[in-house]
PDB file of N, CA and C and ligand atoms in Angstrom:
ATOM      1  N   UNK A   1     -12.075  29.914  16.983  1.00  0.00           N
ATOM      2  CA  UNK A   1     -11.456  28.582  17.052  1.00  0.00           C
ATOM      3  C   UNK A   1     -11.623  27.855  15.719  1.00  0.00           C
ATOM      4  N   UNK A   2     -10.428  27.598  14.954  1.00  0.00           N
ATOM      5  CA  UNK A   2     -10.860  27.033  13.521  1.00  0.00           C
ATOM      6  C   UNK A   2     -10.434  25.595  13.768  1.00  0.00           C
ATOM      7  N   UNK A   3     -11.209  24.656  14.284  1.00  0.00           N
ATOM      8  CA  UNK A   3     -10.725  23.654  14.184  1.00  0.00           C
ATOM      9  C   UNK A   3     -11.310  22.528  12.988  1.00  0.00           C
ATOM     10  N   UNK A   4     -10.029  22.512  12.034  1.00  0.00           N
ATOM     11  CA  UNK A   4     -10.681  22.128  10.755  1.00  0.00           C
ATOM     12  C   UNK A   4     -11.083  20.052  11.151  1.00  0.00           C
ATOM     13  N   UNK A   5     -11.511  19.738  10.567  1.00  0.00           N
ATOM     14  CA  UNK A   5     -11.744  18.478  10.522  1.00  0.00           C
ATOM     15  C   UNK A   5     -10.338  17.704  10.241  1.00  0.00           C
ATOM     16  N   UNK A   6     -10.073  16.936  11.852  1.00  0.00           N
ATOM     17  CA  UNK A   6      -8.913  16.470  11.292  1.00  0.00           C
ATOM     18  C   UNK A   6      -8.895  14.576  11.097  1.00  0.00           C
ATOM     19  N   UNK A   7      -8.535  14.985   9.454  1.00  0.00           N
ATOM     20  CA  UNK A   7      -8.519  13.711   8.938  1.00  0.00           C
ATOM     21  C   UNK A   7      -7.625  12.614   9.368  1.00  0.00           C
ATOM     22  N   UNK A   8      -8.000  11.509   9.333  1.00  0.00           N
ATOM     23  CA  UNK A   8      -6.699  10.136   9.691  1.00  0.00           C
ATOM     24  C   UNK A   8      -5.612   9.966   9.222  1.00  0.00           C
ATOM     25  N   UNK A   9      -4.964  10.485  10.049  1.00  0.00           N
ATOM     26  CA  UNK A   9      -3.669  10.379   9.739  1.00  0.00           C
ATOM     27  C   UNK A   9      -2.585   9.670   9.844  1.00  0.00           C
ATOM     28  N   UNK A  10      -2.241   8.890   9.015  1.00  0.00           N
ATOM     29  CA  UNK A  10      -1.587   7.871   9.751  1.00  0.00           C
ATOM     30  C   UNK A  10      -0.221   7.666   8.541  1.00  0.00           C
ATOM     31  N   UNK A  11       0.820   7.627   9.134  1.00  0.00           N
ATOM     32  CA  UNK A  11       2.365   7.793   8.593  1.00  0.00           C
ATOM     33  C   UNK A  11       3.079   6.106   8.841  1.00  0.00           C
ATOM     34  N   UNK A  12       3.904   5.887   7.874  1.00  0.00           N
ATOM     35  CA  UNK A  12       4.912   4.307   7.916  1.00  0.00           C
ATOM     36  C   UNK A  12       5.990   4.699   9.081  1.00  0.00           C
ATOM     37  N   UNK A  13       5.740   3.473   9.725  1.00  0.00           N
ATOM     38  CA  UNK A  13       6.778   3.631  11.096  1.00  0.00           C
ATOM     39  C   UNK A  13       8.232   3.662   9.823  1.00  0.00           C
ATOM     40  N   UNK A  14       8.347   2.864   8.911  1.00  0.00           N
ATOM     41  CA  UNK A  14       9.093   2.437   8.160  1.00  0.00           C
ATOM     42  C   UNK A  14       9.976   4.019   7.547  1.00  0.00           C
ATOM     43  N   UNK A  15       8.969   4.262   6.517  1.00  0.00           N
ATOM     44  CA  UNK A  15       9.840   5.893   5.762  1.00  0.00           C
ATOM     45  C   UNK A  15       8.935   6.579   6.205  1.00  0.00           C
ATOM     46  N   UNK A  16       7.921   6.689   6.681  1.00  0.00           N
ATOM     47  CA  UNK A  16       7.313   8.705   7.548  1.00  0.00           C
ATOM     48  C   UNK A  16       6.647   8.929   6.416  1.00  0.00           C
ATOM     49  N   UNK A  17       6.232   8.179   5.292  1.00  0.00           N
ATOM     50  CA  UNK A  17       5.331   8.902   4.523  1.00  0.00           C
ATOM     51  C   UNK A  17       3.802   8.653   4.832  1.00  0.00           C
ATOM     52  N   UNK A  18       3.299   9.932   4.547  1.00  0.00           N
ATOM     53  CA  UNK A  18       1.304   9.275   5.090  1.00  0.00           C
ATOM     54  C   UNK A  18       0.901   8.618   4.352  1.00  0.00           C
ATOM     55  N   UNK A  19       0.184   7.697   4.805  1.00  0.00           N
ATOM     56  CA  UNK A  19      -0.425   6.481   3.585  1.00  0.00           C
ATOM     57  C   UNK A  19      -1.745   6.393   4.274  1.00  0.00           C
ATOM     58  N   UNK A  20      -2.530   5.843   3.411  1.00  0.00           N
ATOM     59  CA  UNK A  20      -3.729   6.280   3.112  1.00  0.00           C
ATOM     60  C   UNK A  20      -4.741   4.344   2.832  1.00  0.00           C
ATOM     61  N   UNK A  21      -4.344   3.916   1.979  1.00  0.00           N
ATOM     62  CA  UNK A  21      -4.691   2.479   1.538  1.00  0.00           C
ATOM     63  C   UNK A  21      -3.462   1.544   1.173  1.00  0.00           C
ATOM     64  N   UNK A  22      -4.098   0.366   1.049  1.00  0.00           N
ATOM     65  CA  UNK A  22      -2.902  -0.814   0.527  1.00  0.00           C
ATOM     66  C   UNK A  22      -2.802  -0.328  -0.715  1.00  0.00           C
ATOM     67  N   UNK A  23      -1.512  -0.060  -1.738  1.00  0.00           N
ATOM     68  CA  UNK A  23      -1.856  -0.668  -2.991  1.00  0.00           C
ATOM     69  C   UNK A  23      -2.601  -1.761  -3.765  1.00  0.00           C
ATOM     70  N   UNK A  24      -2.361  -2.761  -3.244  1.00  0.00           N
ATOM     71  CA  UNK A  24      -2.969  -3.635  -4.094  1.00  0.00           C
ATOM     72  C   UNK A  24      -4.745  -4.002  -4.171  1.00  0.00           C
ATOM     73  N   UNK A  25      -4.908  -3.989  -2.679  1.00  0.00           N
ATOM     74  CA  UNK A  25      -6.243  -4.355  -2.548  1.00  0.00           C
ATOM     75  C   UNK A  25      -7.564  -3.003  -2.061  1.00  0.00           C
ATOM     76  N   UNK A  26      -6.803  -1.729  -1.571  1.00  0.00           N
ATOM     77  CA  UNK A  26      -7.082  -0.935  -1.672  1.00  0.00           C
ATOM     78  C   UNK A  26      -7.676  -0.438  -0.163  1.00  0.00           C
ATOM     79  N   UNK A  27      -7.814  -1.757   0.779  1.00  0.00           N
ATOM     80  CA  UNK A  27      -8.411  -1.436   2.143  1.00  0.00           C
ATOM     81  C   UNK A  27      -7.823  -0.156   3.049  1.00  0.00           C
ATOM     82  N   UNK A  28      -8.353   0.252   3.500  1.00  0.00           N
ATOM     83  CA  UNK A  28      -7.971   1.432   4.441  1.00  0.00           C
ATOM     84  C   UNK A  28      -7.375   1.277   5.248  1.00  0.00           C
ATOM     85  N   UNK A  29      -6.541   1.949   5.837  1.00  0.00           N
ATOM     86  CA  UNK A  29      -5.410   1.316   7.049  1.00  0.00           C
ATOM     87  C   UNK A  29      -5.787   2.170   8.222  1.00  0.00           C
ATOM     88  N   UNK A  30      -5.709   1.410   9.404  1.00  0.00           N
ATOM     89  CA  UNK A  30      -6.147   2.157  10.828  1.00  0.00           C
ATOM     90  C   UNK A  30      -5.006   1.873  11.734  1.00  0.00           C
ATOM     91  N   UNK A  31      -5.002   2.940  12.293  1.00  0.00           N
ATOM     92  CA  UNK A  31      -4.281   3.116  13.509  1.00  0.00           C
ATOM     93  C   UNK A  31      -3.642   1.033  13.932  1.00  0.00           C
ATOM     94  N   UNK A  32      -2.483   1.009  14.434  1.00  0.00           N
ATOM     95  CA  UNK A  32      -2.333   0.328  15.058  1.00  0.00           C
ATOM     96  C   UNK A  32      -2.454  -1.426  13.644  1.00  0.00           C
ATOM     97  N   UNK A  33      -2.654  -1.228  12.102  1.00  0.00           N
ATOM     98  CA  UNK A  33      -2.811  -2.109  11.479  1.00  0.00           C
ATOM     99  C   UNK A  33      -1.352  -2.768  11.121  1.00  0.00           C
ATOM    100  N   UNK A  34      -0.836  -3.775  10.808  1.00  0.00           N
ATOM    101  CA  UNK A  34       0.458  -3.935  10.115  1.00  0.00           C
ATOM    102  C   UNK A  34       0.354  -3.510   8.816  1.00  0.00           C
ATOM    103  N   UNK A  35       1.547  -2.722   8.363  1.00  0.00           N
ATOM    104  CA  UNK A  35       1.522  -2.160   7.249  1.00  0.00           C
ATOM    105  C   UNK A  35       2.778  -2.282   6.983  1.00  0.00           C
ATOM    106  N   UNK A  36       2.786  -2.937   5.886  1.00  0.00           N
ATOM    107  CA  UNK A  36       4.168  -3.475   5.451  1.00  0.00           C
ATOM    108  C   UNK A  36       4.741  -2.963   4.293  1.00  0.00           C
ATOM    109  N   UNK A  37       5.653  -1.781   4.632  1.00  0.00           N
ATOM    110  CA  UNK A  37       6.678  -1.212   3.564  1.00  0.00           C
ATOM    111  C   UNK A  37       7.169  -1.839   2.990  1.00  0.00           C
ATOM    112  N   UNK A  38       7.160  -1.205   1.259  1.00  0.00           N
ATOM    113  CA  UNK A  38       7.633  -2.116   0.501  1.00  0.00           C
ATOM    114  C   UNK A  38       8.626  -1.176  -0.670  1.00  0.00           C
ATOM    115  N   UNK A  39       9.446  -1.601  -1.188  1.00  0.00           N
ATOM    116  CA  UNK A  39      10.378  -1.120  -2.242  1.00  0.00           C
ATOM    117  C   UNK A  39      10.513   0.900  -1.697  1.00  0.00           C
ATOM    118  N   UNK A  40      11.143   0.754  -0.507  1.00  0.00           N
ATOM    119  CA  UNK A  40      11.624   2.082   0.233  1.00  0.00           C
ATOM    120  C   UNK A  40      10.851   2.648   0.132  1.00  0.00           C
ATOM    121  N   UNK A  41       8.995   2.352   0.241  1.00  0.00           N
ATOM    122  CA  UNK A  41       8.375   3.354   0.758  1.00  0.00           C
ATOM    123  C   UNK A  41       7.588   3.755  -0.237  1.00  0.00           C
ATOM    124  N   UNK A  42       7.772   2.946  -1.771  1.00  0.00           N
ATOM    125  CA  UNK A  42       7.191   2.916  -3.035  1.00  0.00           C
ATOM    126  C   UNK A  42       5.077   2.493  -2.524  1.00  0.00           C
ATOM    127  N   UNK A  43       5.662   1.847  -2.173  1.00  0.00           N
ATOM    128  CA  UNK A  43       4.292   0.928  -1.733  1.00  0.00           C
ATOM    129  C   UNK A  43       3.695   0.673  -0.237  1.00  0.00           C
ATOM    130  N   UNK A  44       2.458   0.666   0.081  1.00  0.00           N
ATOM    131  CA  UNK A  44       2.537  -0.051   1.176  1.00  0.00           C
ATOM    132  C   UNK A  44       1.443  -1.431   1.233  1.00  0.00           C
ATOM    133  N   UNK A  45       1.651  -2.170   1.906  1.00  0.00           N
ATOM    134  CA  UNK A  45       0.448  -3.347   1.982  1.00  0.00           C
ATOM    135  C   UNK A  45       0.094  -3.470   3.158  1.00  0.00           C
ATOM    136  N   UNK A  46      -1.412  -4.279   3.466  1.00  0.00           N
ATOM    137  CA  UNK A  46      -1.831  -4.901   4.208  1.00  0.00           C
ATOM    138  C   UNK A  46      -2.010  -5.960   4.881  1.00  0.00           C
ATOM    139  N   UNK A  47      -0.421  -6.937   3.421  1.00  0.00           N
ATOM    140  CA  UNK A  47      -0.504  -8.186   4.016  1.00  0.00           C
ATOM    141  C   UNK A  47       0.097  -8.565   3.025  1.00  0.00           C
ATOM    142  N   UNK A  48       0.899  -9.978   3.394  1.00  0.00           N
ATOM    143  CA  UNK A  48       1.998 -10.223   2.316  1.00  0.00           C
ATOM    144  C   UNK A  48       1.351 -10.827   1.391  1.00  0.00           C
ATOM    145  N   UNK A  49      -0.389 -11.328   1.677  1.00  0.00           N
ATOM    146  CA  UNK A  49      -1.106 -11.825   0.421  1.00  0.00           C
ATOM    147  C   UNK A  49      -1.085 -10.768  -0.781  1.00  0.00           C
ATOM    148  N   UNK A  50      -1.187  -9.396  -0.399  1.00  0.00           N
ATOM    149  CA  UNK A  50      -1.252  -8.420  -1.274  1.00  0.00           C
ATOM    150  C   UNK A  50       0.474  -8.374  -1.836  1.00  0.00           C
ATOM    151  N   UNK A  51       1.216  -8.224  -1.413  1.00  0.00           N
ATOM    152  CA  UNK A  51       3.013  -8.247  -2.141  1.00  0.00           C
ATOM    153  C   UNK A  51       2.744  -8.788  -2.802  1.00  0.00           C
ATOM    154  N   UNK A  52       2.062 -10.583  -2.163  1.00  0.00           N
ATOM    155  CA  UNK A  52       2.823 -11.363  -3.463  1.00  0.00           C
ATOM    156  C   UNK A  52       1.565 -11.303  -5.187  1.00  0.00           C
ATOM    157  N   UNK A  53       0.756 -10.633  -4.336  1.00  0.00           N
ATOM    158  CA  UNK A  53      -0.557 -10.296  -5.757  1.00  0.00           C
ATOM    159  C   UNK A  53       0.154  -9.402  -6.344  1.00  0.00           C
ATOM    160  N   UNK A  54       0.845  -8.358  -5.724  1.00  0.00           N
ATOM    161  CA  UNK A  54       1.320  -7.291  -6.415  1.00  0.00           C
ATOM    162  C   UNK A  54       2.395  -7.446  -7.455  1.00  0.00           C
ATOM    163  N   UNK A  55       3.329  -8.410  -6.771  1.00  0.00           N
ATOM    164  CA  UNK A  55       4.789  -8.902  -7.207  1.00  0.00           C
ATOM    165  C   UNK A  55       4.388  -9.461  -8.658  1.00  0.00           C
ATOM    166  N   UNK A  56       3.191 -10.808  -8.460  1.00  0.00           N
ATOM    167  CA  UNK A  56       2.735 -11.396  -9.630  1.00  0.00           C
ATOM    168  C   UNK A  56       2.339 -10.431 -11.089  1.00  0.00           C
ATOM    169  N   UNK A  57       1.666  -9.432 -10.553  1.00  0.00           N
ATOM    170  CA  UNK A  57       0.958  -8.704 -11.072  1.00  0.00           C
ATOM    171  C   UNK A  57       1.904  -7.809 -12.748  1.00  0.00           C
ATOM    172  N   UNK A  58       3.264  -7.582 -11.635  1.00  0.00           N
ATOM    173  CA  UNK A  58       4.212  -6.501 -12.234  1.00  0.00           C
ATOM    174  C   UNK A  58       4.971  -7.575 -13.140  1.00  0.00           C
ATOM    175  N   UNK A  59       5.230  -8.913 -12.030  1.00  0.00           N
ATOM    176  CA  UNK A  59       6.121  -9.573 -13.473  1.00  0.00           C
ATOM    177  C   UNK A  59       5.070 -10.492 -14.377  1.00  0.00           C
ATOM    178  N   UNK A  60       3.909 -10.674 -14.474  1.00  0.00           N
ATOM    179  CA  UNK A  60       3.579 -10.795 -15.812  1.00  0.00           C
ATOM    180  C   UNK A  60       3.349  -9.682 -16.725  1.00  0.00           C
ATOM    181  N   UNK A  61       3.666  -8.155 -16.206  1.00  0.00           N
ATOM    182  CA  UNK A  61       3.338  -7.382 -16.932  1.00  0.00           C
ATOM    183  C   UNK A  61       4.940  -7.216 -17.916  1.00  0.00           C
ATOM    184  N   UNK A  62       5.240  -7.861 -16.900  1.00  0.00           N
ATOM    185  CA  UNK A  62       7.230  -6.964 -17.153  1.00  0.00           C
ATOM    186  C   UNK A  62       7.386  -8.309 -18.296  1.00  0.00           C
ATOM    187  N   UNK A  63       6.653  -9.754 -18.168  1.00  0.00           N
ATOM    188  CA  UNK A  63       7.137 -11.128 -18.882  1.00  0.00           C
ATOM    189  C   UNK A  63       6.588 -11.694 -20.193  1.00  0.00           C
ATOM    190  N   UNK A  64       5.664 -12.056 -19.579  1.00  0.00           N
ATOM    191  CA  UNK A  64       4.219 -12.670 -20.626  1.00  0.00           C
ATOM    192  C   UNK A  64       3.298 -11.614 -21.013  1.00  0.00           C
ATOM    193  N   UNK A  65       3.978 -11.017 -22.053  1.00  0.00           N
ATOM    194  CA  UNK A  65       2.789 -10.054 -22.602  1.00  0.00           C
ATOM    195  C   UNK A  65       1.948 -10.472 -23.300  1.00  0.00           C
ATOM    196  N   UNK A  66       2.452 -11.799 -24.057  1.00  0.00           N
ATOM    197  CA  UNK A  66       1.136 -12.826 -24.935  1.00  0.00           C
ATOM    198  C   UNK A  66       0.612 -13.311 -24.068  1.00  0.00           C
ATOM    199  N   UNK A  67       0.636 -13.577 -23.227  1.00  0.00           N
ATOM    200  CA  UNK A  67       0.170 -14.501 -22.697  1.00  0.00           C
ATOM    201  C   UNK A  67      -1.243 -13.910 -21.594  1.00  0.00           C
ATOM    202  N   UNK A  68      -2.602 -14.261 -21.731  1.00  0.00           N
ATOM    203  CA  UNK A  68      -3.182 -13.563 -21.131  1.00  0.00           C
ATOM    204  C   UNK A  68      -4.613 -14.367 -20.454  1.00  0.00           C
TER     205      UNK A  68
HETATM  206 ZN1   ZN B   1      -4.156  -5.270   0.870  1.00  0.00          ZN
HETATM  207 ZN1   ZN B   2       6.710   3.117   4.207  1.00  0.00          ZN
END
């Protein structure tokens, strides 16, 4: 009987890909958490506090490069 250790698995109701943590903040996602697909499946979050950290994040990278 090889029953390997089966890890948490947990897939986006959204695109079916397995995800694992938020991007942004990095928390672990469990069974049954809201997980909110983002840019088709690019991303996922834990909460729209994390989008909009994320969102911020990309356009000062994409804007204010002096600016720091
Ligand atoms: Zn998060
Ligand atoms: Zn997804």
């Amino acid at each position: 009987m090889a029953s390997n250790e089966k890890e948490n698995e947990l897939r986006c109701d959204s695109c079916g890909d397995e995800i694992y943590d938020c991007d942004e903040c990095g928390v672990e996602f469990e069974d049954g958490d809201d997980i909110i697909c983002f840019d088709g499946g690019e991303k996922h979050f834990c909460s729209h506090d994390c989008i909009e950290d994320y969102i911020l994040d990309i356009t000062e990278e994409t804007t204010a490069r002096s600016e720091n």
